[in-house]
mmCIF file of C-alpha atoms in Angstrom:
data_model
loop_
_atom_site.group_PDB
_atom_site.id
_atom_site.type_symbol
_atom_site.label_atom_id
_atom_site.label_comp_id
_atom_site.label_asym_id
_atom_site.label_seq_id
_atom_site.Cartn_x
_atom_site.Cartn_y
_atom_site.Cartn_z
ATOM 1 C CA MET A 717 131.359 43.346 144.208
ATOM 2 C CA VAL A 718 127.607 42.774 144.604
ATOM 3 C CA ASN A 719 125.859 40.636 142.049
ATOM 4 C CA PRO A 720 122.678 42.325 140.727
ATOM 5 C CA LYS A 721 120.997 38.925 140.513
ATOM 6 C CA ILE A 722 120.857 38.716 144.332
ATOM 7 C CA GLY A 723 118.996 42.017 144.420
ATOM 8 C CA ILE A 724 116.538 40.770 141.827
ATOM 9 C CA LEU A 725 115.973 37.570 143.831
ATOM 10 C CA LEU A 726 115.392 39.422 147.111
ATOM 11 C CA GLY A 727 113.002 41.815 145.417
ATOM 12 C CA ALA A 728 110.981 38.923 144.038
ATOM 13 C CA VAL A 729 110.809 37.274 147.477
ATOM 14 C CA GLY A 730 109.655 40.519 149.092
ATOM 15 C CA VAL A 731 106.896 40.996 146.520
ATOM 16 C CA LEU A 732 105.796 37.379 147.060
ATOM 17 C CA VAL A 733 105.595 37.916 150.837
ATOM 18 C CA VAL A 734 103.480 41.039 150.360
ATOM 19 C CA LEU A 735 101.094 39.378 147.886
ATOM 20 C CA LEU A 736 100.845 36.065 149.801
ATOM 21 C CA PRO A 737 97.923 37.115 152.111
ATOM 22 C CA ILE A 738 95.877 38.324 149.179
ATOM 23 C CA VAL A 739 96.456 35.135 147.200
ATOM 24 C CA ALA A 740 95.686 32.958 150.248
ATOM 25 C CA LEU A 741 92.416 34.746 150.948
ATOM 26 C CA PHE A 742 91.402 34.379 147.314
ATOM 27 C CA LEU A 743 92.143 30.670 147.264
ATOM 28 C CA THR A 744 90.756 29.661 150.713
ATOM 29 C CA GLY A 745 87.427 31.356 150.363
ATOM 30 C CA GLY A 746 86.991 34.569 152.298
ATOM 31 C CA TYR A 747 87.600 36.242 155.585
ATOM 32 C CA ASN A 748 86.380 33.348 157.792
ATOM 33 C CA SER A 749 89.109 30.949 156.670
ATOM 34 C CA PRO A 750 91.856 29.677 159.027
ATOM 35 C CA ILE A 751 94.463 31.635 157.113
ATOM 36 C CA GLN A 752 92.529 34.851 157.695
ATOM 37 C CA GLN A 753 92.316 34.017 161.381
ATOM 38 C CA PHE A 754 96.103 33.447 161.432
ATOM 39 C CA TYR A 755 96.757 36.809 159.807
ATOM 40 C CA ASP A 756 94.442 38.506 162.256
ATOM 41 C CA ARG A 757 96.153 36.938 165.316
ATOM 42 C CA PRO A 758 98.391 39.487 167.059
ATOM 43 C CA LEU A 759 102.026 38.408 167.231
ATOM 44 C CA ALA A 760 103.114 41.616 168.941
ATOM 45 C CA PRO A 761 101.168 44.221 170.938
ATOM 46 C CA GLY A 762 98.863 45.906 168.417
ATOM 47 C CA LEU A 763 100.479 44.263 165.341
ATOM 48 C CA PRO A 764 98.671 41.366 163.674
ATOM 49 C CA ALA A 765 100.569 38.711 161.769
ATOM 50 C CA GLY A 766 99.344 39.957 158.378
ATOM 51 C CA LEU A 767 100.732 43.448 158.931
ATOM 52 C CA ILE A 768 104.051 42.078 160.147
ATOM 53 C CA LEU A 769 104.389 39.891 157.038
ATOM 54 C CA THR A 770 103.515 42.839 154.765
ATOM 55 C CA LEU A 771 106.160 45.054 156.413
ATOM 56 C CA ALA A 772 108.725 42.251 156.193
ATOM 57 C CA GLY A 773 108.000 41.765 152.493
ATOM 58 C CA ALA A 774 108.338 45.499 151.837
ATOM 59 C CA ALA A 775 111.664 45.567 153.691
ATOM 60 C CA ILE A 776 112.986 42.581 151.733
ATOM 61 C CA THR A 777 111.924 44.245 148.490
ATOM 62 C CA ALA A 778 113.719 47.470 149.439
ATOM 63 C CA VAL A 779 116.902 45.596 150.327
ATOM 64 C CA GLY A 780 116.770 43.748 147.003
ATOM 65 C CA LEU A 781 116.331 47.017 145.112
ATOM 66 C CA VAL A 782 119.343 48.572 146.875
ATOM 67 C CA LEU A 783 121.493 45.534 146.130
ATOM 68 C CA PHE A 784 120.434 45.547 142.482
ATOM 69 C CA VAL A 785 121.322 49.245 142.073
ATOM 70 C CA ARG A 786 124.722 48.870 143.736
ATOM 71 C CA GLY A 787 125.472 45.805 141.674
ATOM 72 C CA MET A 788 124.650 47.606 138.422
ATOM 73 C CA ARG A 789 126.897 50.522 139.377
ATOM 74 C CA THR A 790 129.876 48.276 140.119
ATOM 75 C CA LEU A 791 129.298 46.154 137.044
ATOM 76 C CA SER A 792 132.114 46.389 134.457
ATOM 77 C CA PRO A 793 131.073 47.718 131.046
ATOM 78 C CA TYR A 794 132.768 44.720 129.416
ATOM 79 C CA SER A 795 130.951 42.084 131.504
ATOM 80 C CA SER A 796 128.652 41.272 128.627
ATOM 81 C CA PRO A 797 128.695 37.657 127.524
ATOM 82 C CA LEU A 798 129.610 38.842 124.055
ATOM 83 C CA GLY A 799 132.857 40.279 125.413
ATOM 84 C CA PRO A 800 134.251 43.760 124.966
ATOM 85 C CA PRO A 801 133.208 45.594 121.819
ATOM 86 C CA ARG A 802 135.580 45.472 118.935
ATOM 87 C CA ILE A 803 137.050 48.784 117.818
ATOM 88 C CA SER A 804 137.763 48.878 114.138
ATOM 89 C CA ARG A 805 140.932 50.761 113.240
ATOM 90 C CA ARG A 806 141.579 52.395 109.980
ATOM 91 C CA SER A 807 144.224 50.788 107.913
ATOM 92 C CA GLU A 808 147.318 52.925 107.702
ATOM 93 C CA LYS A 809 148.160 54.122 104.222
ATOM 94 C CA SER A 810 151.591 54.196 102.711
ATOM 95 C CA PRO A 811 153.349 57.533 101.967
ATOM 96 C CA GLU A 812 152.788 56.990 98.238
ATOM 97 C CA GLU A 813 149.058 56.656 98.766
ATOM 98 C CA GLN A 814 149.037 59.739 100.988
ATOM 99 C CA GLU A 815 150.781 61.762 98.290
ATOM 100 C CA GLU A 816 148.346 60.519 95.661
ATOM 101 C CA ILE A 817 145.386 61.557 97.801
ATOM 102 C CA GLU A 818 146.862 65.013 98.427
ATOM 103 C CA ARG A 819 147.524 65.411 94.713
ATOM 104 C CA GLU A 820 143.927 64.575 93.864
ATOM 105 C CA ILE A 821 142.603 66.988 96.483
ATOM 106 C CA SER A 822 144.805 69.848 95.244
ATOM 107 C CA SER A 823 143.774 69.240 91.615
ATOM 108 C CA PHE A 824 140.121 69.181 92.620
ATOM 109 C CA LEU A 825 140.495 72.498 94.435
ATOM 110 C CA ASP A 826 142.280 74.055 91.488
ATOM 111 C CA ASP A 827 139.529 72.987 89.091
ATOM 112 C CA ASN A 828 136.736 74.305 91.302
ATOM 113 C CA ARG A 829 138.401 77.481 92.494
ATOM 114 C CA PRO A 830 136.234 80.530 91.686
ATOM 115 C CA THR A 831 137.781 82.948 89.270
ATOM 116 C CA MET A 832 138.043 86.533 90.425
ATOM 117 C CA GLU A 833 137.383 89.188 87.850
ATOM 118 C CA ILE A 834 139.396 92.337 88.428
ATOM 119 C CA ARG A 835 137.695 95.399 87.075
ATOM 120 C CA THR A 836 139.713 98.490 86.401
ATOM 121 C CA MET A 837 137.840 101.677 87.041
ATOM 122 C CA SER A 838 138.404 104.422 84.551
ATOM 123 C CA PRO A 839 139.383 107.706 86.169
ATOM 124 C CA ARG A 840 136.724 110.325 86.348
ATOM 125 C CA PRO A 841 137.267 113.376 84.179
ATOM 126 C CA ARG A 842 138.495 116.335 86.123
ATOM 127 C CA GLN A 843 136.237 119.263 86.410
ATOM 128 C CA GLN A 844 137.636 122.570 85.380
ATOM 129 C CA SER A 845 138.143 125.099 88.039
ATOM 130 C CA VAL A 846 136.282 128.353 88.138
ATOM 131 C CA GLY A 847 139.324 130.184 86.816
ATOM 132 C CA GLN A 848 139.634 127.811 83.848
ATOM 133 C CA GLN A 849 136.003 127.995 82.831
ATOM 134 C CA ALA A 850 135.089 130.504 80.212
ATOM 135 C CA VAL A 851 133.194 133.463 81.596
ATOM 136 C CA VAL A 852 130.283 134.418 79.405
ATOM 137 C CA ALA A 853 129.314 138.023 79.875
ATOM 138 C CA LYS A 854 125.625 138.621 79.588
ATOM 139 C CA SER A 855 124.802 141.998 78.153
ATOM 140 C CA LYS A 856 122.006 143.660 79.961
ATOM 141 C CA THR A 857 119.465 145.289 77.695
ATOM 142 C CA THR A 858 118.737 148.766 78.826
ATOM 143 C CA GLU A 859 115.196 149.989 78.322
ATOM 144 C CA PRO A 860 114.563 153.709 77.748
ATOM 145 C CA LYS A 861 112.833 155.548 80.544
ATOM 146 C CA LEU A 862 109.934 157.949 80.044
ATOM 147 C CA ILE A 863 110.537 161.208 81.861
ATOM 148 C CA VAL A 864 108.435 164.350 82.308
ATOM 149 C CA VAL A 865 109.772 167.423 80.463
ATOM 150 C CA THR A 866 106.822 169.769 81.153
ATOM 151 C CA ARG A 867 104.176 168.850 83.709
ATOM 152 C CA GLY A 868 100.546 169.645 83.007
ATOM 153 C CA VAL A 869 98.336 171.126 85.739
ATOM 154 C CA ASP A 870 94.810 170.187 84.583
ATOM 155 C CA MET A 871 92.975 167.448 82.733
ATOM 156 C CA VAL A 872 90.680 168.643 79.922
ATOM 157 C CA CYS A 873 87.482 166.663 79.226
ATOM 158 C CA LYS A 874 87.189 165.642 75.575
ATOM 159 C CA SER A 875 83.395 165.686 75.715
ATOM 160 C CA CYS A 876 82.643 169.103 77.173
ATOM 161 C CA GLY A 877 86.064 170.782 77.471
ATOM 162 C CA ALA A 878 85.773 171.279 81.211
ATOM 163 C CA VAL A 879 88.925 171.436 83.291
ATOM 164 C CA ASN A 880 89.429 168.733 85.949
ATOM 165 C CA PRO A 881 92.217 168.320 88.504
ATOM 166 C CA ILE A 882 95.041 165.888 87.894
ATOM 167 C CA GLY A 883 94.095 162.309 88.909
ATOM 168 C CA SER A 884 90.403 162.604 88.006
ATOM 169 C CA LYS A 885 88.716 159.801 86.080
ATOM 170 C CA ILE A 886 85.247 161.310 85.595
ATOM 171 C CA CYS A 887 84.483 164.832 84.412
ATOM 172 C CA SER A 888 83.061 166.959 87.163
ATOM 173 C CA ALA A 889 80.888 168.873 84.686
ATOM 174 C CA CYS A 890 79.348 166.259 82.372
ATOM 175 C CA SER A 891 80.185 163.109 84.332
ATOM 176 C CA ALA A 892 81.812 161.611 81.273
ATOM 177 C CA GLU A 893 84.727 159.190 81.623
ATOM 178 C CA LEU A 894 87.948 161.095 81.009
ATOM 179 C CA PHE A 895 89.871 158.073 79.636
ATOM 180 C CA LYS A 896 89.590 154.350 79.206
ATOM 181 C CA PRO A 897 92.463 152.233 80.557
ATOM 182 C CA ASP A 898 94.471 150.399 77.897
ATOM 183 C CA PRO A 899 96.838 147.713 79.301
ATOM 184 C CA LYS A 900 98.787 147.592 76.055
ATOM 185 C CA ALA A 901 99.484 151.339 75.832
ATOM 186 C CA THR A 902 102.073 153.381 77.658
ATOM 187 C CA VAL A 903 100.589 155.328 80.561
ATOM 188 C CA CYS A 904 101.212 159.010 81.192
ATOM 189 C CA PRO A 905 103.166 159.312 84.419
ATOM 190 C CA VAL A 906 101.341 162.557 85.310
ATOM 191 C CA CYS A 907 97.625 161.765 84.905
ATOM 192 C CA GLY A 908 97.609 158.000 84.213
ATOM 193 C CA ALA A 909 95.878 158.244 80.839
ATOM 194 C CA PRO A 910 97.014 156.084 77.863
ATOM 195 C CA LEU A 911 99.502 157.900 75.626
ATOM 196 C CA ASP A 912 99.389 158.367 71.881
ATOM 197 C CA GLU A 913 103.123 158.293 71.169
ATOM 198 C CA SER A 914 102.521 159.600 67.684
ATOM 199 C CA TYR A 915 101.217 162.928 69.053
ATOM 200 C CA LYS A 916 104.416 164.950 69.501
ATOM 201 C CA ILE A 917 105.737 168.458 69.658
ATOM 202 C CA GLY A 918 109.211 168.232 68.288
ATOM 203 C CA GLU A 919 110.819 165.225 69.990
ATOM 204 C CA ASN A 920 108.528 165.322 73.012
ATOM 205 C CA ILE A 921 105.410 163.193 73.361
ATOM 206 C CA VAL A 922 102.370 165.215 74.458
ATOM 207 C CA CYS A 923 99.564 163.790 76.564
ATOM 208 C CA ARG A 924 96.204 164.602 74.972
ATOM 209 C CA LEU A 925 94.504 164.827 78.384
ATOM 210 C CA CYS A 926 96.835 166.804 80.660
ATOM 211 C CA PHE A 927 99.145 168.184 77.909
ATOM 212 C CA SER A 928 102.293 167.149 79.721
ATOM 213 C CA GLU A 929 105.384 166.874 77.550
ATOM 214 C CA LEU A 930 107.319 163.594 77.904
ATOM 215 C CA LYS A 931 110.307 161.970 76.274
ATOM 216 C CA TYR A 932 112.362 158.755 76.419
ATOM 217 C CA VAL A 933 115.908 158.795 77.735
ATOM 218 C CA GLU A 934 118.457 155.952 77.778
ATOM 219 C CA THR A 935 119.410 154.591 81.197
ATOM 220 C CA GLY A 936 122.893 153.123 81.596
#
């Protein structure tokens, strides 16, 4: 098992080796000092002493970091100076205490149980069938119909007595109006003039303009 402290120590040494040239230059007074000349002296082809020391310090730092990581991975979780953590266990209860707790829980649930209200729905009244319903017969009122008994052939002007054909509205002789429409009066089915139902011959109503005889008959 690797001790993480060794990794920390090697990392510190590597950082010190890397920072040593900078500290030496700062303390000895510039680039013309003997230490600067030593760092500039080539120890290998193309590699001055300062660069070799910097690379060596970086390598030592990397090795220290690797050792520290491996040591932390293999470290036991109970290697703390305080010792392993204490796990508190619940005290076991006696059967009498368990029964008492269960009794209290059941009584609490009974007291707080929601009450359900059951509503009874009253049955809907049955609708009577078509055969059971009373059939109300509506009596239809029959209106009498005005029919033509004798049809007139001419319309006589009341002003001048001239004869005009059926359907005329203005006298061809004196240009007088043959009749005035009356929306409230019954109309003669022959000439269209309003009827005077009091003007009769027997039971038949006579039109005063075309002299057609009319009468009412019941329609069933």
